[in-house]
């Protein structure tokens, strides 16, 4: 589903598919297999996404997004609701994408993870930017502490630097 230019998207093109269309479809199918392998889901190639675990479904979402070869990937709470094993798998995937030079914008509420993986943080409070800087600076920002961290949490975050 991530391939926007997939041949056969209409009834007419499916019925009257040319050899070029069939070749292109085969190439996209191989690319899809490579995406599944990249996110660690090769063994589920023929499974319905609905039958996968919640964490595996999130990996399918990442694969589908990557299939469109985005310049910037926006990921909304990729770790929410995941178990520890799946969090580790997702973090490795995010680090790998970063190492390939991909720009990733992540909306995430797990502060420990945000601190670990972010190069730059922008914090919003009721739709307004209250801080935008490197993680070390953001976590010492008083409006961020007041709105999200609290004094005890801010101390914990600072002590982990």
PDB file of C-alpha atoms in Angstrom:
ATOM      1  CA  UNK A   1       0.000   0.000   0.000  1.00  0.00           C
ATOM      2  CA  UNK A   2       2.953   2.332   0.368  1.00  0.00           C
ATOM      3  CA  UNK A   3       3.689   2.339  -3.352  1.00  0.00           C
ATOM      4  CA  UNK A   4       1.859   5.300  -4.786  1.00  0.00           C
ATOM      5  CA  UNK A   5       2.714   4.532  -8.407  1.00  0.00           C
ATOM      6  CA  UNK A   6       1.746   0.859  -8.367  1.00  0.00           C
ATOM      7  CA  UNK A   7       0.314  -0.300 -11.704  1.00  0.00           C
ATOM      8  CA  UNK A   8      -3.143  -1.851 -11.613  1.00  0.00           C
ATOM      9  CA  UNK A   9      -4.723   0.721  -9.338  1.00  0.00           C
ATOM     10  CA  UNK A  10      -7.837   0.793 -11.491  1.00  0.00           C
ATOM     11  CA  UNK A  11     -10.030  -1.942 -12.924  1.00  0.00           C
ATOM     12  CA  UNK A  12      -9.110  -1.014 -16.491  1.00  0.00           C
ATOM     13  CA  UNK A  13      -5.369  -1.039 -15.856  1.00  0.00           C
ATOM     14  CA  UNK A  14      -5.685  -4.363 -14.025  1.00  0.00           C
ATOM     15  CA  UNK A  15      -7.568  -5.930 -16.947  1.00  0.00           C
ATOM     16  CA  UNK A  16      -5.361  -4.476 -19.672  1.00  0.00           C
ATOM     17  CA  UNK A  17      -2.016  -4.705 -17.879  1.00  0.00           C
ATOM     18  CA  UNK A  18       0.964  -4.569 -20.191  1.00  0.00           C
ATOM     19  CA  UNK A  19       4.164  -6.559 -19.819  1.00  0.00           C
ATOM     20  CA  UNK A  20       5.742  -3.371 -18.501  1.00  0.00           C
ATOM     21  CA  UNK A  21       2.987  -3.067 -15.857  1.00  0.00           C
ATOM     22  CA  UNK A  22       3.445  -6.688 -14.812  1.00  0.00           C
ATOM     23  CA  UNK A  23       7.217  -6.230 -14.593  1.00  0.00           C
ATOM     24  CA  UNK A  24       6.776  -3.080 -12.531  1.00  0.00           C
ATOM     25  CA  UNK A  25       4.341  -4.876 -10.210  1.00  0.00           C
ATOM     26  CA  UNK A  26       6.873  -7.688  -9.747  1.00  0.00           C
ATOM     27  CA  UNK A  27       9.593  -5.176  -8.919  1.00  0.00           C
ATOM     28  CA  UNK A  28       7.354  -3.469  -6.352  1.00  0.00           C
ATOM     29  CA  UNK A  29       6.535  -6.842  -4.832  1.00  0.00           C
ATOM     30  CA  UNK A  30      10.253  -7.528  -4.360  1.00  0.00           C
ATOM     31  CA  UNK A  31      10.725  -4.063  -2.858  1.00  0.00           C
ATOM     32  CA  UNK A  32       7.845  -4.794  -0.465  1.00  0.00           C
ATOM     33  CA  UNK A  33       9.545  -8.033   0.551  1.00  0.00           C
ATOM     34  CA  UNK A  34      12.750  -6.098   1.181  1.00  0.00           C
ATOM     35  CA  UNK A  35      10.827  -3.605   3.351  1.00  0.00           C
ATOM     36  CA  UNK A  36       9.330  -6.454   5.369  1.00  0.00           C
ATOM     37  CA  UNK A  37      12.797  -7.913   5.836  1.00  0.00           C
ATOM     38  CA  UNK A  38      14.144  -4.511   6.867  1.00  0.00           C
ATOM     39  CA  UNK A  39      11.597  -4.181   9.685  1.00  0.00           C
ATOM     40  CA  UNK A  40      12.001  -7.851  10.662  1.00  0.00           C
ATOM     41  CA  UNK A  41       8.707  -9.226   9.398  1.00  0.00           C
ATOM     42  CA  UNK A  42       9.728 -11.449   6.464  1.00  0.00           C
ATOM     43  CA  UNK A  43       8.053 -14.485   7.975  1.00  0.00           C
ATOM     44  CA  UNK A  44       4.703 -12.661   7.939  1.00  0.00           C
ATOM     45  CA  UNK A  45       4.693 -11.849   4.232  1.00  0.00           C
ATOM     46  CA  UNK A  46       1.419 -13.659   3.599  1.00  0.00           C
ATOM     47  CA  UNK A  47      -0.278 -12.727   6.873  1.00  0.00           C
ATOM     48  CA  UNK A  48      -3.044 -10.188   7.115  1.00  0.00           C
ATOM     49  CA  UNK A  49      -1.863  -7.127   9.056  1.00  0.00           C
ATOM     50  CA  UNK A  50      -4.980  -7.484  11.183  1.00  0.00           C
ATOM     51  CA  UNK A  51      -3.686 -10.861  12.420  1.00  0.00           C
ATOM     52  CA  UNK A  52      -0.348  -9.436  13.608  1.00  0.00           C
ATOM     53  CA  UNK A  53       0.401  -8.235  17.117  1.00  0.00           C
ATOM     54  CA  UNK A  54       0.064  -4.538  17.888  1.00  0.00           C
ATOM     55  CA  UNK A  55       3.843  -4.066  17.785  1.00  0.00           C
ATOM     56  CA  UNK A  56       4.139  -5.925  14.494  1.00  0.00           C
ATOM     57  CA  UNK A  57       1.391  -3.729  13.050  1.00  0.00           C
ATOM     58  CA  UNK A  58       3.446  -0.676  13.991  1.00  0.00           C
ATOM     59  CA  UNK A  59       6.398  -2.178  12.119  1.00  0.00           C
ATOM     60  CA  UNK A  60       4.158  -2.711   9.077  1.00  0.00           C
ATOM     61  CA  UNK A  61       3.210   0.983   9.285  1.00  0.00           C
ATOM     62  CA  UNK A  62       6.886   1.940   9.250  1.00  0.00           C
ATOM     63  CA  UNK A  63       7.560  -0.345   6.270  1.00  0.00           C
ATOM     64  CA  UNK A  64       4.571   1.063   4.400  1.00  0.00           C
ATOM     65  CA  UNK A  65       5.744   4.623   5.038  1.00  0.00           C
ATOM     66  CA  UNK A  66       9.309   3.827   3.949  1.00  0.00           C
ATOM     67  CA  UNK A  67       8.043   2.266   0.717  1.00  0.00           C
ATOM     68  CA  UNK A  68       7.129   5.724  -0.545  1.00  0.00           C
ATOM     69  CA  UNK A  69      10.782   6.779  -0.081  1.00  0.00           C
ATOM     70  CA  UNK A  70       9.975   9.856   2.012  1.00  0.00           C
ATOM     71  CA  UNK A  71      12.436  12.681   2.529  1.00  0.00           C
ATOM     72  CA  UNK A  72      11.065  13.165   6.035  1.00  0.00           C
ATOM     73  CA  UNK A  73       9.331  10.496   8.090  1.00  0.00           C
ATOM     74  CA  UNK A  74       6.783  11.638  10.683  1.00  0.00           C
ATOM     75  CA  UNK A  75       6.087   8.988  13.308  1.00  0.00           C
ATOM     76  CA  UNK A  76       3.401   9.488  15.946  1.00  0.00           C
ATOM     77  CA  UNK A  77       4.127   7.698  19.229  1.00  0.00           C
ATOM     78  CA  UNK A  78       5.923   4.684  17.764  1.00  0.00           C
ATOM     79  CA  UNK A  79       6.562   3.215  21.224  1.00  0.00           C
ATOM     80  CA  UNK A  80       3.136   3.684  22.779  1.00  0.00           C
ATOM     81  CA  UNK A  81       1.638   0.412  23.969  1.00  0.00           C
ATOM     82  CA  UNK A  82       4.676  -1.699  23.081  1.00  0.00           C
ATOM     83  CA  UNK A  83       6.322  -4.268  25.318  1.00  0.00           C
ATOM     84  CA  UNK A  84      10.011  -3.983  26.228  1.00  0.00           C
ATOM     85  CA  UNK A  85      11.155  -6.347  23.461  1.00  0.00           C
ATOM     86  CA  UNK A  86       9.206  -4.477  20.795  1.00  0.00           C
ATOM     87  CA  UNK A  87      10.413  -1.099  22.125  1.00  0.00           C
ATOM     88  CA  UNK A  88      13.984  -2.318  21.689  1.00  0.00           C
ATOM     89  CA  UNK A  89      13.224  -3.498  18.154  1.00  0.00           C
ATOM     90  CA  UNK A  90      11.584  -0.167  17.245  1.00  0.00           C
ATOM     91  CA  UNK A  91      14.492   1.822  18.704  1.00  0.00           C
ATOM     92  CA  UNK A  92      17.012  -0.213  16.701  1.00  0.00           C
ATOM     93  CA  UNK A  93      14.971   0.478  13.577  1.00  0.00           C
ATOM     94  CA  UNK A  94      14.865   4.216  14.335  1.00  0.00           C
ATOM     95  CA  UNK A  95      18.623   4.285  14.959  1.00  0.00           C
ATOM     96  CA  UNK A  96      19.219   2.416  11.703  1.00  0.00           C
ATOM     97  CA  UNK A  97      17.074   4.877   9.757  1.00  0.00           C
ATOM     98  CA  UNK A  98      18.988   7.764  11.376  1.00  0.00           C
ATOM     99  CA  UNK A  99      22.312   6.148  10.448  1.00  0.00           C
ATOM    100  CA  UNK A 100      21.127   6.072   6.826  1.00  0.00           C
ATOM    101  CA  UNK A 101      20.614   9.825   6.949  1.00  0.00           C
ATOM    102  CA  UNK A 102      16.828   9.766   7.138  1.00  0.00           C
ATOM    103  CA  UNK A 103      15.159  12.717   8.819  1.00  0.00           C
ATOM    104  CA  UNK A 104      12.669  11.442  11.363  1.00  0.00           C
ATOM    105  CA  UNK A 105      10.214  13.580  13.273  1.00  0.00           C
ATOM    106  CA  UNK A 106       8.887  11.678  16.255  1.00  0.00           C
ATOM    107  CA  UNK A 107       5.995  12.585  18.482  1.00  0.00           C
ATOM    108  CA  UNK A 108       6.660  10.638  21.669  1.00  0.00           C
ATOM    109  CA  UNK A 109       5.819  10.928  25.354  1.00  0.00           C
ATOM    110  CA  UNK A 110       8.371   8.457  26.703  1.00  0.00           C
ATOM    111  CA  UNK A 111      10.812  11.021  28.063  1.00  0.00           C
ATOM    112  CA  UNK A 112      13.697   8.604  28.571  1.00  0.00           C
ATOM    113  CA  UNK A 113      13.479   7.525  24.932  1.00  0.00           C
ATOM    114  CA  UNK A 114      13.071  11.086  23.683  1.00  0.00           C
ATOM    115  CA  UNK A 115      16.220  12.081  25.547  1.00  0.00           C
ATOM    116  CA  UNK A 116      18.134   9.110  24.180  1.00  0.00           C
ATOM    117  CA  UNK A 117      17.263   9.300  20.495  1.00  0.00           C
ATOM    118  CA  UNK A 118      16.759  12.994  19.801  1.00  0.00           C
ATOM    119  CA  UNK A 119      19.241  15.341  18.204  1.00  0.00           C
ATOM    120  CA  UNK A 120      16.818  18.259  18.504  1.00  0.00           C
ATOM    121  CA  UNK A 121      13.672  18.655  20.624  1.00  0.00           C
ATOM    122  CA  UNK A 122      10.707  20.927  20.217  1.00  0.00           C
ATOM    123  CA  UNK A 123       8.221  20.922  23.067  1.00  0.00           C
ATOM    124  CA  UNK A 124       4.670  22.164  22.625  1.00  0.00           C
ATOM    125  CA  UNK A 125       2.236  23.095  25.344  1.00  0.00           C
ATOM    126  CA  UNK A 126      -1.334  23.672  24.182  1.00  0.00           C
ATOM    127  CA  UNK A 127      -0.072  24.141  20.631  1.00  0.00           C
ATOM    128  CA  UNK A 128       2.597  26.698  21.517  1.00  0.00           C
ATOM    129  CA  UNK A 129       6.325  26.060  21.293  1.00  0.00           C
ATOM    130  CA  UNK A 130       7.794  26.427  24.769  1.00  0.00           C
ATOM    131  CA  UNK A 131      11.276  25.090  23.992  1.00  0.00           C
ATOM    132  CA  UNK A 132      13.323  24.078  20.972  1.00  0.00           C
ATOM    133  CA  UNK A 133      16.944  23.069  21.410  1.00  0.00           C
ATOM    134  CA  UNK A 134      19.204  20.084  22.035  1.00  0.00           C
ATOM    135  CA  UNK A 135      17.783  17.646  24.629  1.00  0.00           C
ATOM    136  CA  UNK A 136      20.152  18.738  27.432  1.00  0.00           C
ATOM    137  CA  UNK A 137      18.947  22.320  27.171  1.00  0.00           C
ATOM    138  CA  UNK A 138      15.269  21.462  26.781  1.00  0.00           C
ATOM    139  CA  UNK A 139      15.233  19.307  29.895  1.00  0.00           C
ATOM    140  CA  UNK A 140      16.629  22.254  31.904  1.00  0.00           C
ATOM    141  CA  UNK A 141      14.060  24.684  30.497  1.00  0.00           C
ATOM    142  CA  UNK A 142      11.778  25.914  33.287  1.00  0.00           C
ATOM    143  CA  UNK A 143       8.542  25.998  31.236  1.00  0.00           C
ATOM    144  CA  UNK A 144       9.218  22.385  30.151  1.00  0.00           C
ATOM    145  CA  UNK A 145       9.867  21.369  33.753  1.00  0.00           C
ATOM    146  CA  UNK A 146       6.702  23.130  34.902  1.00  0.00           C
ATOM    147  CA  UNK A 147       4.516  21.704  32.134  1.00  0.00           C
ATOM    148  CA  UNK A 148       5.809  18.158  31.718  1.00  0.00           C
ATOM    149  CA  UNK A 149       8.570  17.058  34.029  1.00  0.00           C
ATOM    150  CA  UNK A 150       7.927  18.376  37.495  1.00  0.00           C
ATOM    151  CA  UNK A 151      10.793  19.030  39.857  1.00  0.00           C
ATOM    152  CA  UNK A 152      11.437  15.377  40.784  1.00  0.00           C
ATOM    153  CA  UNK A 153      11.340  14.218  37.159  1.00  0.00           C
ATOM    154  CA  UNK A 154      13.585  17.060  35.999  1.00  0.00           C
ATOM    155  CA  UNK A 155      16.152  16.047  38.624  1.00  0.00           C
ATOM    156  CA  UNK A 156      15.996  12.428  37.420  1.00  0.00           C
ATOM    157  CA  UNK A 157      16.509  13.481  33.808  1.00  0.00           C
ATOM    158  CA  UNK A 158      19.391  15.814  34.729  1.00  0.00           C
ATOM    159  CA  UNK A 159      21.143  13.143  36.771  1.00  0.00           C
ATOM    160  CA  UNK A 160      21.125  10.779  33.778  1.00  0.00           C
ATOM    161  CA  UNK A 161      23.164  13.168  31.588  1.00  0.00           C
TER     162      UNK A 161
END
